[in-house]
Amino acid sequence: MRASDSHHLVLYVAAAALLDYPGPRVRGMLPTLRAALAELPGPLPRLLEATAAQIADDDEAVACRRYVDTFDLSRRHALHLSYWTDGDTRRRGETLGRFKQRYRDSGWLVNLDGELPDFLPLVLEFAARVDFPAGRALLQEYRASLELLRIELAADSPVYAPVLEAVCATLPGPSPTSRAEAMALAGPPPVEQVGLEPFDPRLLPLAERRSGSRQEFAEGAR
């Protein structure tokens, strides 16, 4: 593995944690993650460190409330990759099935912990801990979703925007500079919308959060 790829593994582990609910499990990981980021060169670890420092400095209740406000109560910030591209269509069910199949193809059993398989922290952790090429391929395949989320967070959330900026920067090629350019990466909009326009922000889900442990990976048979 190239040095840059090994650095990206650390970045993805950190990004997965920082985009998850900042309860006791995530907060307990912050000292180790920040120490690992401090050992990496370049500007991308500094982006993640900025978010980690803010979460660590805030009272847990404040950090958790900000997370809920950002990702649960604002439908502009969906962390589910296929919702940006498939909307509320039957096609999305097929897409989620393909995500699950990618995990099965890795030869590992993946505990989704009640989350959908396209949940971005789950995909990042899959890339970092299980199958780097397959995980990177998923991130690249859903580059449009990542870039749209990056643009929305840049406008709305100075705390979480650096995480998406760093993740997008690990992928080849420049990032789009506008929402229209990012949407163009996704290709034609989905059909079979349930009374809503493609990419209507009302389509974005409200995800249920829990303060306990979230996604875990355990090796095993399919």
Coordinates of N, CA and C in Angstrom, one line a residue:
M1 N 0.8 -1.2 0.0 CA 0.0 0.0 0.0 C 0.9 1.2 0.0
R2 N 0.5 2.2 -0.8 CA 1.3 3.5 -0.9 C 1.1 4.2 0.4
A3 N 2.1 5.1 0.7 CA 2.0 5.9 1.9 C 0.8 6.8 1.9
S4 N 0.4 7.3 0.8 CA -0.8 8.2 0.7 C -2.0 7.4 1.1
D5 N -2.1 6.1 0.6 CA -3.2 5.3 0.9 C -3.3 5.0 2.4
S6 N -2.1 4.7 3.0 CA -2.1 4.4 4.5 C -2.5 5.7 5.3
H7 N -2.2 6.8 4.8 CA -2.6 8.1 5.4 C -4.1 8.2 5.3
H8 N -4.7 7.8 4.1 CA -6.1 7.9 3.9 C -6.9 7.0 4.8
L9 N -6.3 5.8 5.2 CA -6.9 4.9 6.1 C -7.2 5.7 7.5
V10 N -6.1 6.4 7.9 CA -6.3 7.1 9.2 C -7.3 8.2 9.1
L11 N -7.3 8.9 7.9 CA -8.2 10.0 7.7 C -9.7 9.4 7.7
Y12 N -9.9 8.3 7.1 CA -11.2 7.7 7.0 C -11.7 7.2 8.4
V13 N -10.8 6.7 9.2 CA -11.2 6.3 10.5 C -11.6 7.5 11.3
A14 N -10.9 8.5 11.2 CA -11.2 9.8 12.0 C -12.5 10.4 11.4
A15 N -12.6 10.5 10.1 CA -13.8 11.1 9.6 C -15.1 10.3 9.9
A16 N -15.0 8.9 9.9 CA -16.1 8.1 10.3 C -16.5 8.4 11.8
A17 N -15.6 8.6 12.7 CA -15.9 8.9 14.1 C -16.5 10.3 14.2
L18 N -15.9 11.2 13.5 CA -16.3 12.6 13.7 C -17.7 12.9 13.1
L19 N -18.1 12.0 12.1 CA -19.5 12.2 11.5 C -20.5 11.3 12.2
D20 N -20.1 10.6 13.2 CA -21.1 9.8 14.0 C -21.5 10.7 15.2
Y21 N -22.6 10.2 15.9 CA -23.1 10.9 17.0 C -22.1 11.0 18.1
P22 N -21.8 12.2 18.6 CA -20.7 12.4 19.5 C -21.0 12.1 21.0
G23 N -21.5 10.9 21.2 CA -21.7 10.4 22.5 C -20.5 9.8 23.2
P24 N -20.6 9.1 24.3 CA -19.4 8.7 25.0 C -18.4 7.9 24.2
R25 N -18.9 7.0 23.3 CA -18.0 6.1 22.5 C -17.1 7.0 21.7
V26 N -17.7 7.9 20.9 CA -16.9 8.7 20.0 C -16.0 9.7 20.8
R27 N -16.5 10.3 21.9 CA -15.7 11.2 22.7 C -14.5 10.5 23.3
G28 N -14.7 9.2 23.6 CA -13.6 8.4 24.2 C -12.5 8.1 23.2
M29 N -12.9 8.2 21.9 CA -11.9 7.9 20.8 C -11.1 9.1 20.4
L30 N -11.5 10.3 20.8 CA -10.9 11.6 20.3 C -9.5 11.7 20.6
P31 N -9.0 11.4 21.9 CA -7.6 11.6 22.1 C -6.7 10.7 21.2
T32 N -7.1 9.5 21.0 CA -6.3 8.6 20.1 C -6.4 9.1 18.7
L33 N -7.5 9.5 18.2 CA -7.7 10.0 16.8 C -6.8 11.2 16.6
R34 N -6.9 12.1 17.6 CA -6.1 13.4 17.4 C -4.6 13.1 17.4
A35 N -4.2 12.2 18.2 CA -2.8 11.8 18.3 C -2.3 11.2 16.9
A36 N -3.2 10.4 16.3 CA -2.9 9.8 15.0 C -2.9 10.9 13.9
L37 N -3.8 11.8 14.0 CA -3.8 12.9 13.0 C -2.6 13.8 13.1
A38 N -2.1 14.0 14.3 CA -1.0 14.9 14.5 C 0.3 14.3 13.8
E39 N 0.3 13.0 13.6 CA 1.5 12.4 13.0 C 1.5 12.4 11.5
L40 N 0.4 12.8 10.9 CA 0.3 12.8 9.4 C 0.7 14.1 8.9
P41 N 1.3 14.1 7.7 CA 1.7 15.4 7.0 C 0.5 16.0 6.2
G42 N 0.7 17.2 5.8 CA -0.3 17.8 4.9 C -1.4 18.5 5.6
P43 N -2.3 19.2 4.8 CA -3.4 19.9 5.3 C -4.6 19.1 5.7
L44 N -4.8 18.0 5.1 CA -6.1 17.3 5.4 C -6.2 16.8 6.8
P45 N -5.2 16.3 7.5 CA -5.3 16.0 8.9 C -5.7 17.2 9.8
R46 N -5.2 18.4 9.4 CA -5.5 19.6 10.1 C -7.0 20.0 10.0
L47 N -7.6 19.6 8.9 CA -9.1 19.9 8.7 C -9.8 19.0 9.7
L48 N -9.5 17.7 9.8 CA -10.2 16.8 10.8 C -9.9 17.2 12.2
E49 N -8.6 17.7 12.5 CA -8.3 18.1 13.8 C -9.1 19.2 14.3
A50 N -9.5 20.1 13.4 CA -10.3 21.3 13.8 C -11.7 20.8 14.3
T51 N -12.3 19.9 13.6 CA -13.5 19.3 14.0 C -13.4 18.6 15.3
A52 N -12.4 17.7 15.4 CA -12.2 16.9 16.6 C -11.9 17.8 17.8
A53 N -11.2 18.9 17.7 CA -10.9 19.8 18.8 C -12.2 20.5 19.2
Q54 N -13.0 20.9 18.3 CA -14.3 21.6 18.7 C -15.2 20.6 19.4
I55 N -15.3 19.4 19.0 CA -16.1 18.4 19.7 C -15.6 18.1 21.1
A56 N -14.3 18.0 21.2 CA -13.6 17.7 22.5 C -13.8 18.9 23.4
D57 N -13.7 20.1 22.9 CA -13.8 21.3 23.8 C -15.2 21.6 24.3
D58 N -16.2 21.1 23.5 CA -17.6 21.4 23.9 C -18.1 20.4 24.9
D59 N -19.0 20.9 25.8 CA -19.7 20.0 26.6 C -20.4 18.9 25.8
E60 N -20.5 17.7 26.3 CA -21.1 16.6 25.5 C -22.5 17.0 25.1
A61 N -23.3 17.6 26.0 CA -24.7 17.9 25.6 C -24.7 18.9 24.5
V62 N -23.8 19.9 24.5 CA -23.7 20.9 23.4 C -23.4 20.2 22.1
A63 N -22.4 19.3 22.2 CA -21.9 18.6 20.9 C -23.0 17.8 20.4
C64 N -23.7 17.0 21.2 CA -24.8 16.2 20.8 C -25.9 17.0 20.2
R65 N -26.3 18.1 20.8 CA -27.4 18.9 20.3 C -27.0 19.5 18.9
R66 N -25.8 19.9 18.8 CA -25.3 20.4 17.5 C -25.4 19.3 16.4
Y67 N -25.0 18.1 16.7 CA -25.1 17.0 15.8 C -26.5 16.8 15.3
V68 N -27.4 16.7 16.3 CA -28.8 16.5 16.0 C -29.4 17.6 15.1
D69 N -29.0 18.9 15.5 CA -29.5 20.0 14.7 C -28.9 20.0 13.3
T70 N -27.7 19.5 13.1 CA -27.1 19.5 11.8 C -27.6 18.4 10.9
F71 N -27.6 17.2 11.5 CA -27.8 16.0 10.6 C -29.2 15.4 10.8
D72 N -29.9 15.6 11.9 CA -31.2 15.0 12.1 C -32.4 16.0 11.8
L73 N -32.2 17.3 12.1 CA -33.2 18.2 12.0 C -33.1 19.0 10.7
S74 N -32.0 19.0 10.0 CA -31.8 19.7 8.8 C -31.7 18.6 7.7
R75 N -32.7 18.6 6.8 CA -32.7 17.6 5.7 C -31.8 17.9 4.6
R76 N -31.0 19.0 4.7 CA -30.0 19.4 3.7 C -28.7 18.7 3.9
H77 N -28.6 17.9 5.0 CA -27.3 17.3 5.3 C -27.4 15.8 5.5
A78 N -28.0 15.1 4.6 CA -28.2 13.7 4.7 C -26.8 13.0 4.6
L79 N -26.6 12.1 5.6 CA -25.4 11.3 5.6 C -25.6 9.9 4.9
H80 N -26.7 9.7 4.3 CA -27.0 8.5 3.5 C -26.8 8.8 2.1
L81 N -25.7 8.1 1.5 CA -25.2 8.5 0.2 C -26.2 8.3 -0.9
S82 N -27.0 7.3 -0.9 CA -27.9 7.0 -2.0 C -29.1 7.9 -2.0
Y83 N -29.4 8.6 -0.9 CA -30.6 9.4 -0.9 C -30.3 10.7 -1.8
W84 N -29.1 11.1 -1.9 CA -28.8 12.3 -2.7 C -29.0 11.9 -4.2
T85 N -28.8 10.7 -4.6 CA -28.9 10.3 -6.0 C -30.1 9.6 -6.4
D86 N -30.7 8.8 -5.5 CA -31.9 8.0 -5.8 C -33.2 8.6 -5.3
G87 N -33.1 9.5 -4.4 CA -34.4 10.1 -3.8 C -35.3 9.0 -3.3
D88 N -36.6 9.3 -3.3 CA -37.6 8.4 -2.7 C -38.2 7.5 -3.8
T89 N -37.3 6.6 -4.3 CA -37.8 5.8 -5.5 C -37.5 4.3 -5.1
R90 N -38.1 3.5 -5.9 CA -37.9 2.0 -5.7 C -36.4 1.7 -6.0
R91 N -35.8 2.5 -6.9 CA -34.4 2.3 -7.3 C -33.5 2.4 -6.0
R92 N -33.9 3.1 -5.0 CA -33.0 3.2 -3.9 C -32.9 1.9 -3.1
G93 N -34.1 1.2 -3.1 CA -34.0 -0.1 -2.4 C -33.0 -1.0 -3.1
E94 N -33.0 -1.0 -4.4 CA -32.0 -1.8 -5.1 C -30.6 -1.4 -4.8
T95 N -30.4 -0.1 -4.7 CA -29.1 0.5 -4.4 C -28.6 0.0 -3.0
L96 N -29.5 0.1 -2.0 CA -29.1 -0.3 -0.7 C -28.8 -1.8 -0.7
G97 N -29.4 -2.6 -1.5 CA -29.1 -4.0 -1.6 C -27.7 -4.2 -2.2
R98 N -27.3 -3.3 -3.1 CA -26.0 -3.4 -3.7 C -24.9 -3.0 -2.6
F99 N -25.2 -2.1 -1.8 CA -24.3 -1.7 -0.7 C -24.1 -3.0 0.2
K100 N -25.1 -3.6 0.6 CA -25.0 -4.8 1.4 C -24.2 -5.9 0.7
Q101 N -24.4 -6.0 -0.6 CA -23.7 -7.1 -1.3 C -22.2 -6.7 -1.4
R102 N -21.8 -5.5 -1.5 CA -20.4 -5.1 -1.4 C -19.8 -5.5 -0.1
Y103 N -20.5 -5.3 1.0 CA -20.0 -5.7 2.3 C -19.8 -7.3 2.4
R104 N -20.8 -8.0 1.8 CA -20.7 -9.4 1.8 C -19.6 -9.9 1.0
D105 N -19.4 -9.3 -0.1 CA -18.3 -9.7 -1.0 C -16.9 -9.5 -0.4
S106 N -16.8 -8.7 0.7 CA -15.5 -8.5 1.4 C -15.2 -9.7 2.2
G107 N -16.1 -10.6 2.4 CA -15.9 -11.8 3.3 C -16.0 -11.5 4.8
W108 N -16.5 -10.3 5.1 CA -16.7 -10.0 6.5 C -18.2 -9.9 6.8
L109 N -18.6 -10.1 8.1 CA -19.9 -9.8 8.5 C -19.9 -8.4 9.1
V110 N -20.9 -7.6 8.6 CA -20.9 -6.2 9.0 C -22.2 -6.0 9.8
N111 N -22.0 -5.5 11.1 CA -23.0 -5.1 11.9 C -23.5 -3.7 11.6
L112 N -24.6 -3.5 11.0 CA -25.1 -2.2 10.6 C -25.6 -1.4 11.8
D113 N -25.8 -2.1 13.0 CA -26.3 -1.4 14.2 C -27.6 -0.6 13.9
G114 N -28.5 -1.2 13.1 CA -29.7 -0.5 12.9 C -29.7 0.6 11.8
E115 N -28.5 0.8 11.3 CA -28.3 1.9 10.3 C -28.4 1.4 8.9
L116 N -28.8 2.2 7.9 CA -28.8 1.8 6.5 C -27.4 1.6 6.0
P117 N -27.2 0.8 5.1 CA -25.8 0.4 4.6 C -25.1 1.5 3.9
D118 N -25.8 2.6 3.5 CA -25.2 3.7 2.8 C -24.8 4.8 3.7
F119 N -24.9 4.6 5.0 CA -24.6 5.6 6.0 C -23.1 6.0 5.9
L120 N -22.8 7.2 5.6 CA -21.4 7.6 5.3 C -20.4 7.2 6.3
P121 N -20.6 7.3 7.6 CA -19.6 6.8 8.6 C -19.3 5.3 8.5
L122 N -20.4 4.6 8.1 CA -20.2 3.1 7.9 C -19.3 2.9 6.7
V123 N -19.6 3.6 5.6 CA -18.8 3.4 4.4 C -17.3 3.7 4.6
L124 N -17.1 4.8 5.3 CA -15.7 5.3 5.6 C -15.0 4.2 6.5
E125 N -15.7 3.7 7.5 CA -15.1 2.7 8.3 C -14.8 1.4 7.6
F126 N -15.8 1.1 6.7 CA -15.5 -0.1 5.8 C -14.3 0.1 5.0
A127 N -14.1 1.2 4.4 CA -12.9 1.5 3.6 C -11.6 1.4 4.5
A128 N -11.7 1.9 5.7 CA -10.5 2.0 6.5 C -10.2 0.7 7.2
R129 N -11.2 -0.1 7.6 CA -10.9 -1.3 8.4 C -11.1 -2.6 7.7
V130 N -11.8 -2.6 6.6 CA -12.2 -3.9 6.0 C -11.6 -4.1 4.6
D131 N -12.0 -3.2 3.7 CA -11.6 -3.4 2.3 C -11.3 -2.0 1.7
F132 N -10.1 -1.6 1.7 CA -9.8 -0.2 1.2 C -10.2 0.0 -0.2
P133 N -9.8 -0.9 -1.2 CA -10.2 -0.7 -2.6 C -11.7 -0.6 -2.8
A134 N -12.4 -1.5 -2.1 CA -13.9 -1.6 -2.3 C -14.5 -0.4 -1.7
G135 N -14.0 0.0 -0.5 CA -14.6 1.2 0.1 C -14.3 2.5 -0.6
R136 N -13.1 2.6 -1.2 CA -12.8 3.8 -2.0 C -13.6 3.8 -3.3
A137 N -13.9 2.6 -3.8 CA -14.7 2.6 -5.0 C -16.1 3.1 -4.7
L138 N -16.7 2.7 -3.5 CA -18.0 3.2 -3.2 C -18.0 4.7 -3.0
L139 N -16.9 5.3 -2.3 CA -16.8 6.7 -2.2 C -16.7 7.4 -3.5
Q140 N -16.0 6.8 -4.4 CA -15.8 7.5 -5.7 C -17.2 7.4 -6.5
E141 N -17.8 6.2 -6.4 CA -19.1 6.0 -7.1 C -20.1 7.1 -6.6
Y142 N -20.1 7.4 -5.4 CA -21.0 8.4 -4.8 C -20.3 9.7 -4.5
R143 N -19.4 10.0 -5.4 CA -18.7 11.3 -5.3 C -19.7 12.5 -5.4
A144 N -20.8 12.4 -6.2 CA -21.8 13.5 -6.3 C -22.4 13.7 -4.9
S145 N -22.8 12.6 -4.2 CA -23.4 12.7 -2.9 C -22.5 13.4 -1.9
L146 N -21.2 13.0 -1.9 CA -20.2 13.6 -1.0 C -20.0 15.1 -1.3
E147 N -20.0 15.4 -2.6 CA -19.7 16.8 -2.9 C -21.0 17.7 -2.6
L148 N -22.2 17.2 -2.8 CA -23.3 17.9 -2.5 C -23.4 18.1 -1.0
L149 N -23.1 17.1 -0.2 CA -23.1 17.3 1.3 C -22.0 18.3 1.7
R150 N -20.8 18.2 1.0 CA -19.7 19.1 1.3 C -20.2 20.6 1.1
I151 N -20.9 20.8 0.0 CA -21.3 22.2 -0.3 C -22.3 22.7 0.7
E152 N -23.3 21.8 1.0 CA -24.3 22.2 2.0 C -23.7 22.5 3.4
L153 N -22.8 21.6 3.8 CA -22.2 21.9 5.1 C -21.3 23.1 5.1
A154 N -20.6 23.4 4.0 CA -19.8 24.6 3.9 C -20.7 25.8 4.1
A155 N -21.9 25.8 3.7 CA -22.8 26.9 3.9 C -23.4 27.0 5.3
D156 N -23.5 25.8 5.9 CA -24.3 25.8 7.1 C -23.6 25.4 8.4
S157 N -22.5 24.7 8.3 CA -21.9 24.1 9.5 C -20.4 24.2 9.5
P158 N -19.8 25.2 10.1 CA -18.4 25.4 10.1 C -17.7 24.3 10.9
V159 N -18.4 23.6 11.8 CA -17.8 22.5 12.6 C -17.6 21.3 11.7
Y160 N -18.6 20.9 11.0 CA -18.6 19.6 10.2 C -18.1 19.8 8.8
A161 N -18.1 20.9 8.2 CA -17.7 21.1 6.9 C -16.3 20.7 6.6
P162 N -15.3 20.9 7.5 CA -14.0 20.4 7.2 C -13.8 18.9 7.0
V163 N -14.7 18.1 7.7 CA -14.6 16.7 7.5 C -14.9 16.3 6.1
L164 N -16.0 16.8 5.5 CA -16.3 16.5 4.1 C -15.3 17.1 3.2
E165 N -14.8 18.2 3.5 CA -13.7 18.8 2.6 C -12.5 17.8 2.6
A166 N -12.2 17.3 3.7 CA -11.0 16.3 3.8 C -11.3 15.1 3.0
V167 N -12.5 14.5 3.2 CA -12.9 13.2 2.6 C -12.9 13.4 1.0
C168 N -13.5 14.5 0.6 CA -13.6 14.7 -0.9 C -12.2 14.9 -1.5
A169 N -11.3 15.5 -0.7 CA -9.9 15.8 -1.2 C -9.1 14.5 -1.3
T170 N -9.5 13.4 -0.7 CA -8.8 12.2 -0.9 C -9.1 11.5 -2.2
L171 N -10.1 11.9 -2.9 CA -10.6 11.3 -4.1 C -9.9 12.0 -5.3
P172 N -9.7 11.3 -6.4 CA -9.0 11.9 -7.6 C -9.8 13.0 -8.2
G173 N -9.1 13.9 -8.7 CA -9.8 15.0 -9.5 C -10.2 16.1 -8.6
P174 N -10.5 17.3 -9.1 CA -10.9 18.5 -8.3 C -12.4 18.3 -7.9
S175 N -12.7 19.0 -6.8 CA -14.1 19.0 -6.4 C -14.9 20.1 -7.2
P176 N -16.1 19.8 -7.5 CA -17.0 20.8 -8.1 C -17.1 22.1 -7.3
T177 N -17.3 23.2 -7.9 CA -17.3 24.5 -7.2 C -18.7 24.9 -7.0
S178 N -19.7 24.3 -7.5 CA -21.1 24.7 -7.3 C -22.0 23.5 -7.1
R179 N -23.2 23.7 -6.6 CA -24.2 22.6 -6.5 C -24.6 22.1 -7.8
A180 N -24.7 22.9 -8.8 CA -25.1 22.4 -10.1 C -24.0 21.5 -10.7
E181 N -22.7 21.8 -10.5 CA -21.7 21.0 -11.0 C -21.7 19.6 -10.2
A182 N -21.9 19.7 -8.9 CA -22.0 18.5 -8.1 C -23.2 17.6 -8.6
M183 N -24.3 18.2 -8.8 CA -25.5 17.4 -9.2 C -25.2 16.8 -10.6
A184 N -24.4 17.5 -11.5 CA -24.2 16.9 -12.8 C -23.4 15.6 -12.7
L185 N -22.6 15.5 -11.6 CA -21.8 14.2 -11.4 C -22.7 13.0 -11.2
A186 N -23.9 13.3 -10.7 CA -24.8 12.2 -10.4 C -25.6 11.7 -11.6
G187 N -25.5 12.4 -12.7 CA -26.2 12.0 -13.9 C -27.7 12.3 -13.9
P188 N -28.5 11.7 -14.7 CA -29.9 12.0 -14.7 C -30.6 11.8 -13.4
P189 N -31.6 12.7 -13.0 CA -32.2 12.5 -11.7 C -33.1 11.3 -11.7
P190 N -33.4 10.7 -10.5 CA -34.2 9.5 -10.4 C -35.6 9.8 -10.9
V191 N -36.3 8.7 -11.2 CA -37.7 8.7 -11.6 C -38.6 8.1 -10.4
E192 N -39.9 8.1 -10.6 CA -40.8 7.6 -9.6 C -40.8 8.3 -8.3
Q193 N -40.6 9.6 -8.3 CA -40.6 10.4 -7.1 C -42.0 10.4 -6.5
V194 N -42.1 10.4 -5.2 CA -43.4 10.4 -4.6 C -43.9 11.8 -4.4
G195 N -44.3 12.4 -5.4 CA -44.9 13.8 -5.3 C -43.9 14.9 -5.1
L196 N -42.6 14.6 -5.3 CA -41.6 15.6 -5.0 C -40.6 15.7 -6.2
E197 N -40.0 16.8 -6.3 CA -39.0 17.0 -7.4 C -37.7 16.3 -7.1
P198 N -36.9 15.9 -8.1 CA -35.6 15.3 -7.8 C -34.8 16.3 -7.0
F199 N -34.1 15.7 -6.1 CA -33.1 16.5 -5.2 C -33.8 17.5 -4.3
D200 N -35.2 17.4 -4.2 CA -35.9 18.3 -3.3 C -35.4 18.0 -1.9
P201 N -35.0 19.0 -1.1 CA -34.4 18.7 0.2 C -35.4 18.0 1.1
R202 N -36.7 18.1 0.8 CA -37.7 17.3 1.7 C -37.5 15.8 1.6
L203 N -36.8 15.4 0.5 CA -36.6 13.9 0.4 C -35.6 13.4 1.4
L204 N -34.7 14.3 2.0 CA -33.6 13.8 2.8 C -34.1 13.3 4.1
P205 N -33.6 12.2 4.6 CA -34.2 11.5 5.7 C -33.8 12.1 7.1
L206 N -34.7 11.8 8.0 CA -34.4 12.1 9.4 C -33.9 10.8 10.1
A207 N -32.7 10.7 10.4 CA -32.1 9.4 10.9 C -32.2 9.4 12.4
E208 N -32.6 8.2 12.9 CA -32.7 8.0 14.3 C -31.3 7.9 14.9
R209 N -31.0 8.6 16.0 CA -29.7 8.5 16.6 C -29.8 7.8 18.0
R210 N -28.8 7.2 18.3 CA -28.7 6.6 19.7 C -27.4 6.9 20.3
S211 N -27.3 6.9 21.6 CA -26.1 7.3 22.2 C -25.1 6.2 22.4
G212 N -25.6 5.0 22.1 CA -24.7 3.8 22.3 C -23.8 3.5 21.2
S213 N -23.2 2.3 21.2 CA -22.3 1.9 20.1 C -23.0 1.9 18.8
R214 N -22.3 2.2 17.7 CA -22.8 2.2 16.4 C -22.1 1.1 15.6
Q215 N -21.8 1.4 14.3 CA -21.3 0.3 13.5 C -20.1 -0.4 14.0
E216 N -20.0 -1.7 13.9 CA -18.8 -2.4 14.2 C -18.7 -3.5 13.1
F217 N -17.4 -3.8 12.9 CA -17.1 -4.9 11.9 C -16.6 -6.1 12.6
A218 N -17.1 -7.3 12.3 CA -16.5 -8.5 12.9 C -16.3 -9.5 11.7
E219 N -15.1 -10.0 11.7 CA -14.8 -11.0 10.7 C -15.6 -12.3 10.9
G220 N -16.0 -12.9 9.7 CA -16.7 -14.1 9.8 C -17.1 -14.6 8.5
A221 N -17.8 -15.7 8.4 CA -18.3 -16.2 7.2 C -19.5 -15.4 6.7
R222 N -19.7 -15.4 5.4 CA -20.9 -14.7 4.8 C -22.2 -15.3 5.3

